[in-house]
């Protein structure tokens, strides 16, 4: 009988979810859903120095926002709890002491000063890898007992084999083999009684029956240490899935400290959650064809471990912009209007502007929601602009042509009694035909005059309709004076 697929996401409560964390959570979630298994949330809070107050709530909020639902966790419980590592302290101590009894681990009473000196000596000697020198491995039972009775601070270290190799199978990278002589006697239990990340995860993954472990490929070198623990206890080893790094175009790792955005940052920057999820899943995974747009529900059924790549993934904001634009374009007019409305506040204070028309104009031209205010502020008031904007080689316009077109258009537009897009269109195109000029030689000057911008959402006719007759005519007159007076 096959085991039920069980995956876990174990974030540290440090205050935010960076893109690499989000991808790991997504892959773990999608593997569980693909095979009808369980996705577990476990809080890894053993590093108390990095703990941020309220960060656990941020984790819940972020997962909920992303649509990633867990089947077991601190907030909903489950048969393998508690799901917060600091609440499982007694469990880790118990298993660490078992390893000591089995000769697979040992007490280490070395002070910080001694360890610092050891590191200095090894660095001075030009050692490629700094390793613990096993000073405490040879302590007698009497010495150990005396130190424990006298409350001498200690850690528990894993005893690594001196010779031979350790191999493991990874679903992405295949067989990985390391020389045991390269493995350091890693700390399992710290001096504060809490486990290290490496030890806690092995214990918890076994006790919670985790079958698939997804993590970054920077942990490839640590995995043999985990396997030696599994082997010592006689436990079944999970399927390892090491995923490639996510890099910037410069080749550097994404880093919050370097100003790279977290998931919440991207949402606040105007990216839709669905677009972020879609893009992040594809950072290191391919569906095997050219399709790029997937809903989370679709990914739950098609995600395949075999599609994970070995090569680093490049986080490209331009590509994310494209994804976001695709998702925005698929919203209904009402949906887009609702999410755009907060961005109009402050940018358009003129109550006579029909914001629904602005949304209709803006939706197919918007990639990122935070670009909206700068794209629509001209509806509120005409900005100061340079008369050189009227010159456009591609549009075949000069200042002279622009002035003539505005002078010709003004009386025609003044004669329109029912101001709407169709009537504006018909009037201007009759004039263009009468003057025997190119469309652009009429429409570019009008668009420039009524927006004061080199780029705007929509063309002259659509914008004139939204501005209304009086405002449009007023702005065209300003444009005429600017061109006449070289101002």
CSV table of N, CA, C and O in Angstrom, one decimal, residues 10-14 42-52 55-56 59 74 82-89 92 190 192 194-197 200-201 204:
chain,number,residue,atom,x,y,z
A,10,UNK,N,7.6,25.1,6.2
A,10,UNK,CA,8.0,25.4,7.6
A,10,UNK,C,8.7,26.8,7.6
A,10,UNK,O,9.9,26.8,7.8
A,11,UNK,N,7.9,27.9,7.5
A,11,UNK,CA,8.6,29.2,7.5
A,11,UNK,C,9.0,29.6,8.9
A,11,UNK,O,8.5,29.2,9.9
A,12,UNK,N,10.1,30.5,8.9
A,12,UNK,CA,10.5,31.1,10.1
A,12,UNK,C,9.7,32.4,10.3
A,12,UNK,O,9.5,33.1,9.3
A,13,UNK,N,9.3,32.7,11.5
A,13,UNK,CA,8.5,33.9,11.7
A,13,UNK,C,9.4,35.2,11.8
A,13,UNK,O,9.7,35.7,12.8
A,14,UNK,N,9.9,35.6,10.6
A,14,UNK,CA,10.8,36.7,10.5
A,14,UNK,C,10.1,38.0,10.0
A,14,UNK,O,10.8,39.0,9.7
A,42,UNK,N,4.0,24.2,9.3
A,42,UNK,CA,4.8,24.1,10.6
A,42,UNK,C,5.6,25.3,10.8
A,42,UNK,O,6.3,25.8,9.9
A,43,UNK,N,5.6,25.9,12.0
A,43,UNK,CA,6.3,27.1,12.2
A,43,UNK,C,7.7,26.8,12.8
A,43,UNK,O,7.8,26.1,13.9
A,44,UNK,N,8.7,27.2,12.1
A,44,UNK,CA,10.1,26.9,12.5
A,44,UNK,C,10.7,28.1,13.3
A,44,UNK,O,11.2,29.1,12.7
A,45,UNK,N,10.5,28.1,14.6
A,45,UNK,CA,10.9,29.3,15.4
A,45,UNK,C,12.0,28.9,16.4
A,45,UNK,O,12.0,29.5,17.5
A,46,UNK,N,12.9,28.0,16.0
A,46,UNK,CA,13.9,27.6,17.0
A,46,UNK,C,15.0,28.7,17.1
A,46,UNK,O,15.8,28.6,18.1
A,47,UNK,N,15.1,29.6,16.1
A,47,UNK,CA,16.1,30.6,16.2
A,47,UNK,C,15.4,31.9,16.8
A,47,UNK,O,14.9,32.7,16.1
A,48,UNK,N,15.5,31.9,18.1
A,48,UNK,CA,14.7,33.0,18.8
A,48,UNK,C,15.3,34.4,18.6
A,48,UNK,O,14.5,35.4,18.7
A,49,UNK,N,16.5,34.5,18.2
A,49,UNK,CA,17.1,35.8,17.9
A,49,UNK,C,16.5,36.4,16.7
A,49,UNK,O,16.4,37.7,16.5
A,50,UNK,N,16.0,35.6,15.7
A,50,UNK,CA,15.4,36.2,14.5
A,50,UNK,C,13.9,36.3,14.6
A,50,UNK,O,13.3,36.8,13.7
A,51,UNK,N,13.3,35.9,15.7
A,51,UNK,CA,11.9,35.9,15.9
A,51,UNK,C,11.3,37.4,15.9
A,51,UNK,O,11.9,38.2,16.5
A,52,UNK,N,10.3,37.6,15.1
A,52,UNK,CA,9.7,38.9,15.0
A,52,UNK,C,8.2,38.8,15.5
A,52,UNK,O,7.5,37.9,15.1
A,55,UNK,N,4.9,37.9,13.5
A,55,UNK,CA,5.2,37.4,12.2
A,55,UNK,C,4.4,36.1,11.9
A,55,UNK,O,4.2,35.8,10.7
A,56,UNK,N,4.0,35.4,12.9
A,56,UNK,CA,3.2,34.2,12.6
A,56,UNK,C,1.9,34.6,12.0
A,56,UNK,O,1.4,33.9,11.0
A,59,UNK,N,2.4,35.1,8.4
A,59,UNK,CA,2.4,33.9,7.6
A,59,UNK,C,1.0,33.4,7.3
A,59,UNK,O,0.7,33.1,6.1
A,74,UNK,N,-0.7,25.0,13.1
A,74,UNK,CA,-0.9,25.5,14.5
A,74,UNK,C,-2.3,26.1,14.7
A,74,UNK,O,-2.8,26.0,15.9
A,82,UNK,N,2.2,19.3,18.5
A,82,UNK,CA,2.0,20.7,18.1
A,82,UNK,C,2.8,21.0,16.8
A,82,UNK,O,3.8,20.3,16.5
A,83,UNK,N,2.4,22.1,16.1
A,83,UNK,CA,3.0,22.4,14.8
A,83,UNK,C,3.9,23.6,14.9
A,83,UNK,O,4.2,24.2,13.9
A,84,UNK,N,4.3,24.0,16.2
A,84,UNK,CA,5.2,25.1,16.4
A,84,UNK,C,6.5,24.4,17.0
A,84,UNK,O,6.3,23.8,18.1
A,85,UNK,N,7.6,24.6,16.4
A,85,UNK,CA,8.8,23.8,16.9
A,85,UNK,C,9.2,24.1,18.3
A,85,UNK,O,9.6,23.2,19.1
A,86,UNK,N,9.0,25.4,18.7
A,86,UNK,CA,9.4,25.7,20.1
A,86,UNK,C,8.6,25.0,21.2
A,86,UNK,O,9.0,24.8,22.3
A,87,UNK,N,7.4,24.5,20.7
A,87,UNK,CA,6.5,23.8,21.6
A,87,UNK,C,6.8,22.3,21.6
A,87,UNK,O,6.2,21.5,22.3
A,88,UNK,N,7.8,21.9,20.8
A,88,UNK,CA,8.2,20.5,20.7
A,88,UNK,C,9.6,20.2,21.3
A,88,UNK,O,10.2,19.2,21.0
A,89,UNK,N,10.0,21.1,22.1
A,89,UNK,CA,11.4,21.1,22.6
A,89,UNK,C,11.7,19.7,23.3
A,89,UNK,O,12.8,19.2,23.1
A,92,UNK,N,12.7,16.9,20.8
A,92,UNK,CA,14.0,16.9,20.2
A,92,UNK,C,15.1,16.5,21.2
A,92,UNK,O,16.0,15.7,20.9
A,190,UNK,N,21.1,23.1,20.7
A,190,UNK,CA,21.9,24.2,21.0
A,190,UNK,C,22.0,24.4,22.6
A,190,UNK,O,21.3,23.7,23.3
A,192,UNK,N,20.8,26.6,24.4
A,192,UNK,CA,19.6,27.1,25.0
A,192,UNK,C,18.5,25.9,25.1
A,192,UNK,O,17.4,26.2,25.5
A,194,UNK,N,17.2,24.4,22.6
A,194,UNK,CA,16.4,24.3,21.4
A,194,UNK,C,17.2,23.6,20.3
A,194,UNK,O,18.4,23.6,20.3
A,195,UNK,N,16.5,22.9,19.4
A,195,UNK,CA,17.2,22.2,18.3
A,195,UNK,C,17.6,23.1,17.2
A,195,UNK,O,17.1,24.2,17.1
A,196,UNK,N,18.6,22.7,16.4
A,196,UNK,CA,19.0,23.5,15.2
A,196,UNK,C,17.9,23.1,14.2
A,196,UNK,O,17.2,22.1,14.3
A,197,UNK,N,17.9,24.0,13.2
A,197,UNK,CA,17.0,23.8,12.0
A,197,UNK,C,17.1,22.4,11.4
A,197,UNK,O,16.1,21.7,11.2
A,200,UNK,N,15.7,19.6,14.0
A,200,UNK,CA,14.3,19.6,14.2
A,200,UNK,C,13.5,19.2,13.0
A,200,UNK,O,12.5,18.4,13.1
A,201,UNK,N,14.0,19.6,11.8
A,201,UNK,CA,13.2,19.2,10.6
A,201,UNK,C,13.2,17.7,10.3
A,201,UNK,O,12.3,17.1,9.9
A,204,UNK,N,10.8,16.2,13.0
A,204,UNK,CA,9.4,16.5,12.7
A,204,UNK,C,9.0,15.9,11.4
A,204,UNK,O,7.8,15.4,11.3
